[in-house]
mmCIF file of C-alpha atoms in Angstrom:
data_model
loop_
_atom_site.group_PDB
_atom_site.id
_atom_site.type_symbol
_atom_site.label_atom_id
_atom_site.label_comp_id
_atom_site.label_asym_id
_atom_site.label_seq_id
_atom_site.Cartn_x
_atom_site.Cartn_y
_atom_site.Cartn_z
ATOM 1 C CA UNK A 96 74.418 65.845 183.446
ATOM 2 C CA UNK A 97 77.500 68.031 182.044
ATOM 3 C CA UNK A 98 77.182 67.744 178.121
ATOM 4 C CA UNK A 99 79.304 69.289 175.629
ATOM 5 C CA UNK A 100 78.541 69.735 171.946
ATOM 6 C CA UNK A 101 81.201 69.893 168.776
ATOM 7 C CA UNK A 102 80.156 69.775 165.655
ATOM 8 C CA UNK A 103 80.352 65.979 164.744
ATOM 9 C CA UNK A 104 80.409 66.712 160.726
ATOM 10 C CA UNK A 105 83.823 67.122 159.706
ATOM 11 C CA UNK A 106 85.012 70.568 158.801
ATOM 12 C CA UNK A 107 86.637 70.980 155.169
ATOM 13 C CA UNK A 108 88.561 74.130 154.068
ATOM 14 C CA UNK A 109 91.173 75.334 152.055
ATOM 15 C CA UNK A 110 94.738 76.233 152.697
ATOM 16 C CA UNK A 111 95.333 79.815 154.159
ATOM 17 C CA UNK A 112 91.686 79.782 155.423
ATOM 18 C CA UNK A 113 90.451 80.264 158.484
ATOM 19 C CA UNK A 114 89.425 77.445 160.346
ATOM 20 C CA UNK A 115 86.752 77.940 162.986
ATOM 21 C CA UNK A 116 85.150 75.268 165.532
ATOM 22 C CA UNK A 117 82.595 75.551 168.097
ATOM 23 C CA UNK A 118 82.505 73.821 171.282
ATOM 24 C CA UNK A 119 79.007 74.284 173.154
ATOM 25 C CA UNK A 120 78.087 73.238 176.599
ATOM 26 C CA UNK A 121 75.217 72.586 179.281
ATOM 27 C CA UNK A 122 74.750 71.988 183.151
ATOM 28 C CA UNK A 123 78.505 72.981 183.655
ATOM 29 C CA UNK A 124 80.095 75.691 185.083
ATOM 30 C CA UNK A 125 83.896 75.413 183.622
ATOM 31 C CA UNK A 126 86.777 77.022 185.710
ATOM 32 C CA UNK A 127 88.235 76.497 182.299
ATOM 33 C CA UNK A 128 88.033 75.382 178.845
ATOM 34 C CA UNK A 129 91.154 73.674 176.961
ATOM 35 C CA UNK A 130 91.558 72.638 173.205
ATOM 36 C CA UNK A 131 93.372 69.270 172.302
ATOM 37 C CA UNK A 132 94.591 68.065 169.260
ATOM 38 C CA UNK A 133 94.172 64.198 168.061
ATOM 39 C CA UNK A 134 95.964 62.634 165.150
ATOM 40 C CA UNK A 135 94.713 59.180 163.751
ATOM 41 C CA UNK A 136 96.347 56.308 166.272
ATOM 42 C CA UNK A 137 97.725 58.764 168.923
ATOM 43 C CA UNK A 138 97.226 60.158 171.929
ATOM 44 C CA UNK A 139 95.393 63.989 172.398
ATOM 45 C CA UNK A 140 98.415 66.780 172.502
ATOM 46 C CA UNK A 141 97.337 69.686 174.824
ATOM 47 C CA UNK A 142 97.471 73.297 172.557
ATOM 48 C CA UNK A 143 95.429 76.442 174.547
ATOM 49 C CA UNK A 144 93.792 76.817 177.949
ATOM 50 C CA UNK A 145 91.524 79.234 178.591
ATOM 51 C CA UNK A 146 90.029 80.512 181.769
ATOM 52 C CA UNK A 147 86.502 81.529 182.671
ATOM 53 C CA UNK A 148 87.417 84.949 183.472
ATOM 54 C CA UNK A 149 89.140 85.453 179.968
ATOM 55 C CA UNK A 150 87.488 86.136 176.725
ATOM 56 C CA UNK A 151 90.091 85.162 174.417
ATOM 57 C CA UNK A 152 93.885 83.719 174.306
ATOM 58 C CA UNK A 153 96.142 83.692 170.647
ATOM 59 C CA UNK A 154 99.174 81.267 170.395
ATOM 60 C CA UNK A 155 100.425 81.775 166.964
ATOM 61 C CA UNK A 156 98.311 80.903 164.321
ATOM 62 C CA UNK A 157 95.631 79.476 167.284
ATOM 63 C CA UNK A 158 92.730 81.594 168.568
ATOM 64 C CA UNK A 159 90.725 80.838 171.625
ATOM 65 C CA UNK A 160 87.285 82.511 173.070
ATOM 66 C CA UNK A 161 85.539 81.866 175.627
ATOM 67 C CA UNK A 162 82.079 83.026 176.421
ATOM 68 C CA UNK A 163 80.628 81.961 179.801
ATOM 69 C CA UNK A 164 77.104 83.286 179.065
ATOM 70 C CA UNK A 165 76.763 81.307 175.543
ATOM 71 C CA UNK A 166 78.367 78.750 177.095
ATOM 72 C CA UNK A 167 80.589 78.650 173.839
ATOM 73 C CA UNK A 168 84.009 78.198 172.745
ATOM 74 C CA UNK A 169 85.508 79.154 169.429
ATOM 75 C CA UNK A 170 88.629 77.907 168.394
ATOM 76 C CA UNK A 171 90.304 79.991 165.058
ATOM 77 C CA UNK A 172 92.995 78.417 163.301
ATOM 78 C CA UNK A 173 94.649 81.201 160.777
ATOM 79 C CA UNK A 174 96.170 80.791 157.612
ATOM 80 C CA UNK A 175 95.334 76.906 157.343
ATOM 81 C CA UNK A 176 97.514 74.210 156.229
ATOM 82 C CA UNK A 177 97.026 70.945 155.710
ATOM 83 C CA UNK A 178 99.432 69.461 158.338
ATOM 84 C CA UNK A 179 96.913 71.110 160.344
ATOM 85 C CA UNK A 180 94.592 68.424 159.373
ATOM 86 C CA UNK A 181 93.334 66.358 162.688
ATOM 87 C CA UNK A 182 90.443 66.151 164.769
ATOM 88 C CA UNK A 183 90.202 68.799 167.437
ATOM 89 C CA UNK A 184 88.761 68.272 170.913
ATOM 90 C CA UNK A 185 87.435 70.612 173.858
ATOM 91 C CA UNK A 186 87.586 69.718 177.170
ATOM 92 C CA UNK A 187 86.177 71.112 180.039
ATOM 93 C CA UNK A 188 87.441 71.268 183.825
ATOM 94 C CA UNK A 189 87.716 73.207 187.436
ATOM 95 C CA UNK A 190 90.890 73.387 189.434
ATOM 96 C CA UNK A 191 93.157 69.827 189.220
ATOM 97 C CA UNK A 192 89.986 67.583 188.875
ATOM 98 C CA UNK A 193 89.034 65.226 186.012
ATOM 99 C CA UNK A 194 88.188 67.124 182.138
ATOM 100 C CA UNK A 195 85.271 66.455 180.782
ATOM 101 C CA UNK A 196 86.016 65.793 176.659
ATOM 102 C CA UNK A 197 83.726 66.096 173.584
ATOM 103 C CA UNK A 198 83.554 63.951 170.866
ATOM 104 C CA UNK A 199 85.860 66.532 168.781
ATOM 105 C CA UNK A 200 85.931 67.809 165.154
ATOM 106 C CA UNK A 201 87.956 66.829 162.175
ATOM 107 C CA UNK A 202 89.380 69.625 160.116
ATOM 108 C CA UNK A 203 90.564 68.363 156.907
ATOM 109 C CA UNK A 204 92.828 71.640 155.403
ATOM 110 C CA UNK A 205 92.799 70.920 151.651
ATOM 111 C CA UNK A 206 95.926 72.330 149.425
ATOM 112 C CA UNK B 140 105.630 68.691 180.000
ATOM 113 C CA UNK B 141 105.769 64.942 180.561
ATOM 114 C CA UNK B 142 106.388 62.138 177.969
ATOM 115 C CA UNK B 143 104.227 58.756 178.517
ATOM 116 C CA UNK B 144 104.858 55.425 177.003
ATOM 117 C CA UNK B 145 102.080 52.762 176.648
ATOM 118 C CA UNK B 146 102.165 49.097 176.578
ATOM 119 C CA UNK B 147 101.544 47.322 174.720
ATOM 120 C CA UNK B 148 100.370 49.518 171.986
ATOM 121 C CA UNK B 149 97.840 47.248 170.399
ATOM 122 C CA UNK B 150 96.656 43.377 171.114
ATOM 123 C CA UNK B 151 94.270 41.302 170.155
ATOM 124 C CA UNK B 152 92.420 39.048 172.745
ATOM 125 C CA UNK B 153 89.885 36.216 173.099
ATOM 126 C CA UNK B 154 86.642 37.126 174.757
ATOM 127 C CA UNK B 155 87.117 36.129 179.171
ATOM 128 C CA UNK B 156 90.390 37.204 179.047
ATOM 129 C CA UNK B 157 92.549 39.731 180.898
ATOM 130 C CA UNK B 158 94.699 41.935 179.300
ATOM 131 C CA UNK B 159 96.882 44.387 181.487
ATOM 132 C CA UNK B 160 97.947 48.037 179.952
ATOM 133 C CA UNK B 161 101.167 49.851 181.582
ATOM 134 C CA UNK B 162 101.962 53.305 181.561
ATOM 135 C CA UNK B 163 105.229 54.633 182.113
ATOM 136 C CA UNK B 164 105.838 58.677 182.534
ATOM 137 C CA UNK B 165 109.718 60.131 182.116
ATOM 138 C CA UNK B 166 108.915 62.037 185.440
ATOM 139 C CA UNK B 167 107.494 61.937 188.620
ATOM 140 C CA UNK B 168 103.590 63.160 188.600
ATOM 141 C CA UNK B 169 100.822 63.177 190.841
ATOM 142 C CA UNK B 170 97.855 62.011 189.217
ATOM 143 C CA UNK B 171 97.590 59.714 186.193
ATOM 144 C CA UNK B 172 94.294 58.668 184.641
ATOM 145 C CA UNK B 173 92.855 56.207 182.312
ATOM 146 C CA UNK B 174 90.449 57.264 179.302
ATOM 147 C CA UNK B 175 88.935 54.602 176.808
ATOM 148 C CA UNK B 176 87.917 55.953 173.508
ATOM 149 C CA UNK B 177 85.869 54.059 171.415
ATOM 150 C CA UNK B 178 85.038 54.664 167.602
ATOM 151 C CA UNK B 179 83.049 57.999 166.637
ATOM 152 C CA UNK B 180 83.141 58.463 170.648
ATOM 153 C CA UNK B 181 84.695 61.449 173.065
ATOM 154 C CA UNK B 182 87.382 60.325 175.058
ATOM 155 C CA UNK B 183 85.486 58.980 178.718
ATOM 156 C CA UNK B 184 87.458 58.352 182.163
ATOM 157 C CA UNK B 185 87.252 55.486 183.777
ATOM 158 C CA UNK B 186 89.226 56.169 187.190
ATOM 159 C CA UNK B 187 91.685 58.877 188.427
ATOM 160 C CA UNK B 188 95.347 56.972 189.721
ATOM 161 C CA UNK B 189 96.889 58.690 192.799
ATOM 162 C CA UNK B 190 100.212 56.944 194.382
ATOM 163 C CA UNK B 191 99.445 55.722 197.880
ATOM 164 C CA UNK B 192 95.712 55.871 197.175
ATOM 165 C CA UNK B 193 92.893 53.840 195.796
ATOM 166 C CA UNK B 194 92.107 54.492 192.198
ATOM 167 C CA UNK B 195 88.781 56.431 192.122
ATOM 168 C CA UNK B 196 86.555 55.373 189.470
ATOM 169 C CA UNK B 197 83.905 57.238 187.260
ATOM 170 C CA UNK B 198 80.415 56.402 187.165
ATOM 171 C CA UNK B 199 79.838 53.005 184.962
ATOM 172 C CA UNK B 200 82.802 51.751 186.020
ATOM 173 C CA UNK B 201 84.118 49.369 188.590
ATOM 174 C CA UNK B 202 87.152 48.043 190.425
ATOM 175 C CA UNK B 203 86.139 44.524 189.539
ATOM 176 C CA UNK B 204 86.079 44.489 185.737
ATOM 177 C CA UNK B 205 89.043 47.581 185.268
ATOM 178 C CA UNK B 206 91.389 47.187 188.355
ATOM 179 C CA UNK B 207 94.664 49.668 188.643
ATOM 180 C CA UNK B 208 97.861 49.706 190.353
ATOM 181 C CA UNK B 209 99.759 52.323 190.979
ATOM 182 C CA UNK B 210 103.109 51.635 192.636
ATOM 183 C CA UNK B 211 104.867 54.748 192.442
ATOM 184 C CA UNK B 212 105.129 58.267 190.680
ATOM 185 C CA UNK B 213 105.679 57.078 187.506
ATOM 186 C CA UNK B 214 104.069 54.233 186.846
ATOM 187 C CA UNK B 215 100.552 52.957 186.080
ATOM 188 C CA UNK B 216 98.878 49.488 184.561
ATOM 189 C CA UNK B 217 94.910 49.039 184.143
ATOM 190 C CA UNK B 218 93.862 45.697 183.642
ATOM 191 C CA UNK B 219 90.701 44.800 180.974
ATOM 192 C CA UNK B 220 89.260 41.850 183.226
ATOM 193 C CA UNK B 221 86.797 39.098 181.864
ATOM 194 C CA UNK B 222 87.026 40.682 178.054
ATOM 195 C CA UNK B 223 84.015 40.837 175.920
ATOM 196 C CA UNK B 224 83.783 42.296 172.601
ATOM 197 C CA UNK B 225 82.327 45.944 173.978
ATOM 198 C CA UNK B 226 85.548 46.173 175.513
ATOM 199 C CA UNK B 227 87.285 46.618 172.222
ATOM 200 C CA UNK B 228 88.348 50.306 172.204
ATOM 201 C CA UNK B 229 91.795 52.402 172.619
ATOM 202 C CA UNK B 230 92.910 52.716 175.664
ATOM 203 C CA UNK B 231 95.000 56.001 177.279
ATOM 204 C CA UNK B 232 96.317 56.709 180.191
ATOM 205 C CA UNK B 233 97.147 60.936 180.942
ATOM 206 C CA UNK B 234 99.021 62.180 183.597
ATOM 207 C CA UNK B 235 98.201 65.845 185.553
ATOM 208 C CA UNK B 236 100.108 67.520 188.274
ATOM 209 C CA UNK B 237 99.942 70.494 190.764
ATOM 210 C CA UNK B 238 100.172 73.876 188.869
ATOM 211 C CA UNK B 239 99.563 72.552 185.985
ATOM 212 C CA UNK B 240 96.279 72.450 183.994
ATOM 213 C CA UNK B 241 97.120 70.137 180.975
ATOM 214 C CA UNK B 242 97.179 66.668 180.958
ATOM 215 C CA UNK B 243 99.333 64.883 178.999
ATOM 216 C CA UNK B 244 98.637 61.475 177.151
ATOM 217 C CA UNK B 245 100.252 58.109 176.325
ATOM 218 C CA UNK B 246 99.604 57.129 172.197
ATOM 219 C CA UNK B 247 97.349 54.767 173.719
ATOM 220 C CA UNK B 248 96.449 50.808 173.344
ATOM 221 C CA UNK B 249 94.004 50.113 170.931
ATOM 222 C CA UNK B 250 93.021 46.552 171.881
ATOM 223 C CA UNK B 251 90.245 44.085 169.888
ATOM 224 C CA UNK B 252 88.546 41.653 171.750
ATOM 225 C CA UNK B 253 87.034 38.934 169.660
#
């Protein structure tokens, strides 16, 4: 069955860091990969989409690679603040079907 | 984009109860779907909500225990049948569209079952 990995330890770093997080998968061939962002008592807010047939996408401070052979995503967050603190997830998906989510990784960005 | 309001956005219920979510979306979408999360846990789907359609559900989950309406393009409700504790968790519905590749979520219904 699909699985996907993040790292389930929480991620600590200091302001104007970078922050990167890893978001490994098996038994699944992604169309596309997508990073969500989850603050305590809310609902996930969709940031970066990434397609299989692109190796990396920047929206501001936000970084996105994709690498189909590792079956790996990195997601960079530059310059760090600490309203950046949250727990980050990575979904998985292929054309308008269901994503598949991990369990996501908090980033606490310390001042 | 698409803005989604839940109700109600917590409760707390006694165990062989029902409790029924709703989920209202500011425009007309094609699909809406309905994720539990529980503690420590990713987010998992329990059925996919097209309009004019019966709601498809995910593996480990049936019709009986989570049933769904969907009456029209912007509106959804999931009902928590026969509550036991287990079924304490946040509940969020997402809606999805044509051309896009996002889904966008409600700030969920965290419901305790005691």
């Amino acid at each position: 069955s699909q699985k996907i990995e993040q790292n389930s330890e929480a991620l600590n770093i200091q302001e104007g860091k970078t922050a990167t997080l890893t978001c490994n998968y098996t038994n699944y061939s992604p169309a596309y990969l997508q990073w969500y962002r989850q603050d305590p008592g809310r609902g996930p807010v969709f940031l970066l989409l990434i397609r299989e047939n692109e190796k990396e996408k920047r929206k501001e401070r936000l970084k996105v690679t994709f690498d189909t052979t590792l079956k790996q995503s990195l997601f960079h967050i530059t310059a760090s603040q600490p309203a950046d603190s949250a727990t980050y997830l990575c979904a998985l998906g292929r054309g308008y079907s269901t994503l598949t989510f991990g369990k996501g990784t908090m980033l606490l960005v310390s001042p | 984009s698409a803005v989604i309001s839940q109700k109600p956005s917590r409760d707390i219920c006694q165990r062989g109860t029902s409790l029924t979510i709703q989920c209202q979306v500011d425009s007309q979408v094609t699909m809406m779907f309905w994720y539990r999360q529980q503690p420590g846990q990713s987010l998992t789907l329990i059925a996919t909500a097209n309009q004019g359609s019966e709601a498809t559900y995910e593996s480990g989950f049936v019709i009986d225990k989570f049933p769904i309406s969907r009456p029209n393009l912007t509106f959804s409700t999931l009902t928590v049948s026969n509550m036991s504790p287990e079924d304490s968790s946040i509940y969020l519905c997402s809606v999805g569209d044509t051309g896009w590749n996002e889904q966008f979520f409600g700030p969920g219904t965290r419901l305790t079952v005691l």
